[in-house]
Short mmCIF file of C-alpha atoms and ligand atoms in Angstrom, two decimals:
data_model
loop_
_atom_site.label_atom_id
_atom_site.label_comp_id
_atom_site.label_asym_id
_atom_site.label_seq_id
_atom_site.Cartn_x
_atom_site.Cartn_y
_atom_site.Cartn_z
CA UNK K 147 56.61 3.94 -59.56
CA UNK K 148 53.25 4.43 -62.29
CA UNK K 149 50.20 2.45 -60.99
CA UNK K 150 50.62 -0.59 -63.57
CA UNK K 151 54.43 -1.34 -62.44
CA UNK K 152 52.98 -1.26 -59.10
CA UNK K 153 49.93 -3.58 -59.91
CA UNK K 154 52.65 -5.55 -61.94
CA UNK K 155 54.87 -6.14 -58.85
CA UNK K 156 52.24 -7.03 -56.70
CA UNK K 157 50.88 -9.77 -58.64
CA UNK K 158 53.76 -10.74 -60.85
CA UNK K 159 55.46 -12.70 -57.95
CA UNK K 160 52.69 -14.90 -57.77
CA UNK K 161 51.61 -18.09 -59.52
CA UNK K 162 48.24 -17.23 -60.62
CA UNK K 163 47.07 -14.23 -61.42
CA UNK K 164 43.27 -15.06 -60.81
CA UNK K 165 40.79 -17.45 -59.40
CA UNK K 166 41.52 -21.34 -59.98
CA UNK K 167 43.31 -24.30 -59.25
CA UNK K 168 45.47 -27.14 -60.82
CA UNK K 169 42.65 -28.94 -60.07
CA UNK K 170 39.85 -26.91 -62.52
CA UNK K 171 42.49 -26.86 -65.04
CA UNK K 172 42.74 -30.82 -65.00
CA UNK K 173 38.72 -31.40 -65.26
CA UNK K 174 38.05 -29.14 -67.93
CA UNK K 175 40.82 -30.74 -69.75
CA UNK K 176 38.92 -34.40 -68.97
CA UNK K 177 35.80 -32.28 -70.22
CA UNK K 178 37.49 -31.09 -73.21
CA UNK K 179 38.80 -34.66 -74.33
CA UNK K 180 42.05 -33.53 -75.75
CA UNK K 181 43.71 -35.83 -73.57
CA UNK K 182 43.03 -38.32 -76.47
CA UNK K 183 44.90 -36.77 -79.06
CA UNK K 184 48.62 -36.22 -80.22
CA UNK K 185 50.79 -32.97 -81.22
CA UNK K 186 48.60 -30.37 -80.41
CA UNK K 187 48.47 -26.90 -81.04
CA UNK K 188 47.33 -24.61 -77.94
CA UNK K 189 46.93 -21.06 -77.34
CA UNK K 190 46.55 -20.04 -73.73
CA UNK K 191 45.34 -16.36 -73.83
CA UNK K 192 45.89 -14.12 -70.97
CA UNK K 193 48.39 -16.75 -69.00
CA UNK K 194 49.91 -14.83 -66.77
CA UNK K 195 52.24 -16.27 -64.42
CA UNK K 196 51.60 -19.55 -66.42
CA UNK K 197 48.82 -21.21 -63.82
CA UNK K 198 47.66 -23.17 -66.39
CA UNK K 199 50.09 -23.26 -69.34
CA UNK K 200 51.97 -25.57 -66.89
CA UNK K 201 49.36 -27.69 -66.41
CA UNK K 202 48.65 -27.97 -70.27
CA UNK K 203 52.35 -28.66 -70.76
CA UNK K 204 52.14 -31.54 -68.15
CA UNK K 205 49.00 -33.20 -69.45
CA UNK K 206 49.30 -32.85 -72.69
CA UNK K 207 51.05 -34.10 -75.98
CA UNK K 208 51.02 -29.97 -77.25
CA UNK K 209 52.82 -27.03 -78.43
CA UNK K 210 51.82 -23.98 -76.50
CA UNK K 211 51.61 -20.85 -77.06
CA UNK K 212 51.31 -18.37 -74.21
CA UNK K 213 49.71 -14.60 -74.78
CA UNK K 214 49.68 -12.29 -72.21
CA UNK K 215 50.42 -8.51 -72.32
CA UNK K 216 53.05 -8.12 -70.18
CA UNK K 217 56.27 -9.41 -70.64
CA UNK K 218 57.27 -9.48 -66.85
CA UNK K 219 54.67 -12.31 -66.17
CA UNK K 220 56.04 -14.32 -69.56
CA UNK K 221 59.48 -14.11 -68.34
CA UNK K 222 58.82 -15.47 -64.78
CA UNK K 223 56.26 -18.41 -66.48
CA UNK K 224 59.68 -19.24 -68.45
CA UNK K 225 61.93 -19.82 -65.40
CA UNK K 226 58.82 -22.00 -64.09
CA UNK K 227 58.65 -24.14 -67.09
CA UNK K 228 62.67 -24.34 -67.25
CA UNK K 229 61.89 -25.65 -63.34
CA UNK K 230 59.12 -28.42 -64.66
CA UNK K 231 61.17 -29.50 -67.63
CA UNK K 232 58.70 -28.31 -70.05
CA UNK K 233 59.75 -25.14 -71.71
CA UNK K 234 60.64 -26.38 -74.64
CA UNK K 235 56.83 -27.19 -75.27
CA UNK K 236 55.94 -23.20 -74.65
CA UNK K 237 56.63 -20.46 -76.78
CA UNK K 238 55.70 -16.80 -75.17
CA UNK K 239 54.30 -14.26 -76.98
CA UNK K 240 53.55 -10.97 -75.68
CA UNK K 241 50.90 -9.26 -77.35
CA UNK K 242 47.51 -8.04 -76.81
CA UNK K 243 44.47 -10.83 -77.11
CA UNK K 244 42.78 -8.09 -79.27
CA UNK K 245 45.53 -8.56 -82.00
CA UNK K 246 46.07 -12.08 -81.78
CA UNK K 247 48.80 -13.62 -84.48
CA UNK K 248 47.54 -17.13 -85.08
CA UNK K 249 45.87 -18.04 -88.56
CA UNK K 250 42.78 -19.28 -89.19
CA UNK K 251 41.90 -22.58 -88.11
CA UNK K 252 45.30 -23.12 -86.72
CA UNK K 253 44.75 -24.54 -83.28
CA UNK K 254 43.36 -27.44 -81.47
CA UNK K 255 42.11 -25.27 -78.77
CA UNK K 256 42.03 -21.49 -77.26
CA UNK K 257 42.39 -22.17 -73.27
CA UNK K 258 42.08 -18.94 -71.50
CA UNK K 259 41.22 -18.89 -67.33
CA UNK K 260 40.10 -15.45 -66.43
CA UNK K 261 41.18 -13.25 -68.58
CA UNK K 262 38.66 -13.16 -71.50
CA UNK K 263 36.71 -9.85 -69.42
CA UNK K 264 39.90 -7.51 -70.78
CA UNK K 265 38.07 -8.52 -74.26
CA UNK K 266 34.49 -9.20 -72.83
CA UNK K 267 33.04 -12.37 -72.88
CA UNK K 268 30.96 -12.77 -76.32
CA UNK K 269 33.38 -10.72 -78.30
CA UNK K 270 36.12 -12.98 -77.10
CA UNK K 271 34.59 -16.64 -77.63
CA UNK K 272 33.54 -14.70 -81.45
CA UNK K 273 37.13 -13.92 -82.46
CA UNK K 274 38.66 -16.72 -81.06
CA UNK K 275 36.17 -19.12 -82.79
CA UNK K 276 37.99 -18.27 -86.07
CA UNK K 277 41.58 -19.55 -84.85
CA UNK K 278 40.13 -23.19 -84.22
CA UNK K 279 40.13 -26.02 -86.37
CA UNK K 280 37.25 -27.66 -87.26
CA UNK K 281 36.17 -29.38 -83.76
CA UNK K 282 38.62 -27.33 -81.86
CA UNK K 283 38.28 -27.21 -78.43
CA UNK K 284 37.66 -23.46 -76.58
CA UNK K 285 37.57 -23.66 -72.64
CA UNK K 286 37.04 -20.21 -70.82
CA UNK K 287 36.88 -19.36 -67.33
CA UNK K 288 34.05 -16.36 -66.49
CA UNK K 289 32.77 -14.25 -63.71
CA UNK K 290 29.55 -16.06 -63.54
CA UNK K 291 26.03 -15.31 -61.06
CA UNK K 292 25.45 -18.64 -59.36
CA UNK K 293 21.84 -17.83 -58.61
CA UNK K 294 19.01 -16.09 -60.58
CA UNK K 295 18.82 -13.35 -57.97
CA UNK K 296 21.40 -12.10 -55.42
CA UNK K 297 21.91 -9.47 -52.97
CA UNK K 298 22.02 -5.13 -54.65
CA UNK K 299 25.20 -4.49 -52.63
CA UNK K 300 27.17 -7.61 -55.09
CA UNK K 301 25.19 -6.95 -58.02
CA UNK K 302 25.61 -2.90 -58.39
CA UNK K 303 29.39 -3.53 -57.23
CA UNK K 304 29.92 -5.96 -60.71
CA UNK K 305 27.55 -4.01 -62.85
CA UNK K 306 29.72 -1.30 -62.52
CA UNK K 307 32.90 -3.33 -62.68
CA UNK K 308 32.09 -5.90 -64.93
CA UNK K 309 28.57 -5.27 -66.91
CA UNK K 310 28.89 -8.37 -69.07
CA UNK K 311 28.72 -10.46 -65.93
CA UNK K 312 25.85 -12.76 -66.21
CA UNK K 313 24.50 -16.35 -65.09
CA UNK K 314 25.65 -19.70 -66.57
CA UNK K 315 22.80 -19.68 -68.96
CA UNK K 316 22.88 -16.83 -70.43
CA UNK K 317 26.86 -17.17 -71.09
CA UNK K 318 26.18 -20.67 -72.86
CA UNK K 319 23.77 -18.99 -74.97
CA UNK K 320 26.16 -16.99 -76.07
CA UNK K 321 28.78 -19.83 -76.67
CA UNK K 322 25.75 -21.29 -78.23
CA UNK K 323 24.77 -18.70 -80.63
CA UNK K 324 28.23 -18.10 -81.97
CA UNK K 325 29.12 -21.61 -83.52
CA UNK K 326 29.71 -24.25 -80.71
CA UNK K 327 28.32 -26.74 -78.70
CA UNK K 328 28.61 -27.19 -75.01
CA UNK K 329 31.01 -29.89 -74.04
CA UNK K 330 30.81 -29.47 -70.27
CA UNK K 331 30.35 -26.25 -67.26
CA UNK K 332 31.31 -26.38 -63.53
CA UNK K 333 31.80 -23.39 -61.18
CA UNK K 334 35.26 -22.79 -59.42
CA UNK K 335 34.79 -23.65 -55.61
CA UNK K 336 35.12 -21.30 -53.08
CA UNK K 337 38.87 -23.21 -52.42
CA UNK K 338 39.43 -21.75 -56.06
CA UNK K 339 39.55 -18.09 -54.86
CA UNK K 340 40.89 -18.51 -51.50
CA UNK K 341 43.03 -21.05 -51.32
CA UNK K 342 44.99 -20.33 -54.60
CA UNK K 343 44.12 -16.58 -54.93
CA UNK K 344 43.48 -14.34 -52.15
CA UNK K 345 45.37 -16.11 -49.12
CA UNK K 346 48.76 -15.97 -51.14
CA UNK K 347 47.71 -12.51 -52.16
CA UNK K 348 46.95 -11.45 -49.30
CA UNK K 349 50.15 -12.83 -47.47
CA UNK K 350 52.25 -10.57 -49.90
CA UNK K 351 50.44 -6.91 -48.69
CA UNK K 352 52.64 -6.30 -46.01
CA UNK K 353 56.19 -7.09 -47.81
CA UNK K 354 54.50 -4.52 -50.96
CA UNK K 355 53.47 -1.92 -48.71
CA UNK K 356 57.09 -2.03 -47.07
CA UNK K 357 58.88 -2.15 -50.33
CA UNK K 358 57.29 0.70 -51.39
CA UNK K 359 57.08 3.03 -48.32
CA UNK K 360 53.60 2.91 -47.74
CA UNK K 361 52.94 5.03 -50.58
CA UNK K 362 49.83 6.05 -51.67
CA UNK K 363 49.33 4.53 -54.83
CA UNK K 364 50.36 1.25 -52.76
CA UNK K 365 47.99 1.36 -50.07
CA UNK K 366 45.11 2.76 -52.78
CA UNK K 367 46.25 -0.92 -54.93
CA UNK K 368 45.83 -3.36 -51.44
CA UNK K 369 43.06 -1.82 -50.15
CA UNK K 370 40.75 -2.22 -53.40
CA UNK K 371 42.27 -5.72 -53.16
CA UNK K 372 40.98 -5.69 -49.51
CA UNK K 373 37.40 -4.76 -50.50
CA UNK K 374 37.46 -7.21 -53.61
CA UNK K 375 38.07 -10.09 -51.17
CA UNK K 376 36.18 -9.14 -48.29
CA UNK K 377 33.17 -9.09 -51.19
CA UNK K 378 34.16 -12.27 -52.12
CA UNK K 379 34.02 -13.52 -48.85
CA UNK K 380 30.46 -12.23 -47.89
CA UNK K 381 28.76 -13.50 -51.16
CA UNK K 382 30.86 -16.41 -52.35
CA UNK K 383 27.44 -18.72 -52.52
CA UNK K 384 26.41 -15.89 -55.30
CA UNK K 385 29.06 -15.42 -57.28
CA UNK K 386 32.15 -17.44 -58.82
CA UNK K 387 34.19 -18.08 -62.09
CA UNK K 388 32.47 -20.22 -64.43
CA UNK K 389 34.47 -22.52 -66.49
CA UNK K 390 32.87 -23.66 -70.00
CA UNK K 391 34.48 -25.73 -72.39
CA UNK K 392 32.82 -25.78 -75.98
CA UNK K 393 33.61 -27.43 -79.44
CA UNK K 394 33.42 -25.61 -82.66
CA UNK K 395 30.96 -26.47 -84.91
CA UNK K 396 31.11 -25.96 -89.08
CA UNK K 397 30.20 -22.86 -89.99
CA UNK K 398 26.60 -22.10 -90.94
CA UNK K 399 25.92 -22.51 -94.79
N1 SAH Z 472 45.36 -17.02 -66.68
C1 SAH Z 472 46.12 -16.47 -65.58
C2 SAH Z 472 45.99 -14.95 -65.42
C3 SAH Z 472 44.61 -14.42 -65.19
S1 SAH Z 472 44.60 -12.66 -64.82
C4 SAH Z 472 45.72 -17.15 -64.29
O1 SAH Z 472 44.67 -17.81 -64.27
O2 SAH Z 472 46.45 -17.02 -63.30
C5 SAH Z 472 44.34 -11.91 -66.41
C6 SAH Z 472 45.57 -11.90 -67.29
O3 SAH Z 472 45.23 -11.23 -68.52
C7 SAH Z 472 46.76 -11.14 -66.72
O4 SAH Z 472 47.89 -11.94 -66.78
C8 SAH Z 472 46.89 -9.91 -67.62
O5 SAH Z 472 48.23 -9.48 -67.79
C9 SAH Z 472 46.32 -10.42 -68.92
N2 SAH Z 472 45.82 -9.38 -69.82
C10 SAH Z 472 45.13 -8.25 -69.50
N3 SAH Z 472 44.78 -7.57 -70.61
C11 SAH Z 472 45.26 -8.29 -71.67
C12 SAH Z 472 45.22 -8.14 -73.07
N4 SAH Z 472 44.61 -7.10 -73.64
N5 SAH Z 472 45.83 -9.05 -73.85
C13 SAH Z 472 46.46 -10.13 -73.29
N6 SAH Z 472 46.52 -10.35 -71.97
C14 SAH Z 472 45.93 -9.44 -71.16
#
């Protein structure tokens, strides 16, 4: 089996594919307001597993539309709406983020919780800008430094993995200087990434391993997962996903 069908096994059984909770989902969406509004039009980019497309579909009066690359996570978010009763307010569409199909100013909002580093940060919160309506709501979730400084071991390790990793301020700046204002930030609790994330993750190494006979592709994919978490768990009061939620302004004249 090629390295992504392996990578696509491992985490396609699971209901999130990345840091966060029903929880952060919820108070960004108090953050973002929509709750106020009727028959909206969402976009949740890089779902996954559907972590927070379900969510969305619970809260909220809103069509969805879910993006994510690879088919095998849309299908299994489909069986988990049919479950909740709310498929019928998700539509699936696999495609890249980078060659998204919406028109312009054609949503109320672009949710998207940690997936906008396949497109990078600044380039993603750009593009997507154009999709919203005027006052559309965008609310991102970002590998984010929770101090000014912080230990060489954790910063060389993202600088290599991640350059555009940076601290809170610098990302609103960015949200800043490309056409919104700041509606609200918090940063995912450490319950975020272990709770949700890397305990059920974790919990599925030894049935993957099995499955696929020790192999060495396998045991390279778990124990890069191994040294991701145990990095987490060393410097978790340094580093965490920030979640921003932003409304579009009018364009410049
Ligand atoms: N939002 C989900 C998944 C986060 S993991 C959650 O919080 O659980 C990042 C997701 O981005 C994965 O589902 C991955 O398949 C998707 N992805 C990666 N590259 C992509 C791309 N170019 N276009 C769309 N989705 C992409």
């Amino acid at each position: 089996m090629d390295h992504l069908k392996l990578l696509l096994d491992l985490h396609g059984r699971a209901d999130r594919q990345g840091p966060g909770s029903d929880e952060d989902t919820k108070l960004a969406l108090r953050l973002s307001g929509l709750k106020a509004h009727k028959n909206l039009t969402i976009a949740d980019i890089g779902c996954g597993t559907g972590a927070s497309t379900l969510v969305l579909a619970e809260e909220l009066d809103a069509s969805i539309k879910a993006v994510d690359l690879f088919p095998e996570f849309l299908e299994r978010l489909t069986v988990r709406a049919e479950t909740k009763g709310v498929r019928s307010r998700i539509q699936t569409i696999a495609t890249s983020m980078e060659d998204l199909p919406f028109e312009p100013e054609s949503l109320d909002a672009v949710w998207s919780e940690g997936a906008i580093y396949n497109i990078g940060f600044e380039t993603g919160v750009k593009a997507w800008r154009s999709f919203l309506k005027p006052g559309g709501v965008l609310a991102v979730s970002e590998l984010t430094w929770l101090t000014a400084t912080r230990p060489q071991e954790l910063n060389d390790h993202w600088a290599s993995e991640y350059p555009h990793v940076a601290t809170a301020s610098e990302k609103i700046a960015q949200i800043e200087g490309v056409g919104y204002t700041l509606l609200g930030y918090f940063p995912l609790a450490p319950s975020s990434w272990l709770d949700t994330y890397y305990r059920p993750l974790q919990a599925r190494f030894d049935v993957f391993l099995t499955k696929h006979k020790n192999a060495r592709d396998a045991q390279s994919i778990v124990a890069g997962e191994r040294r991701e978490i145990g990095l987490y768990e060393r410097f978790s009061s340094y580093v965490s996903y920030g979640f921003y939620i932003a409304q579009k302004l009018p364009d410049r004249a």
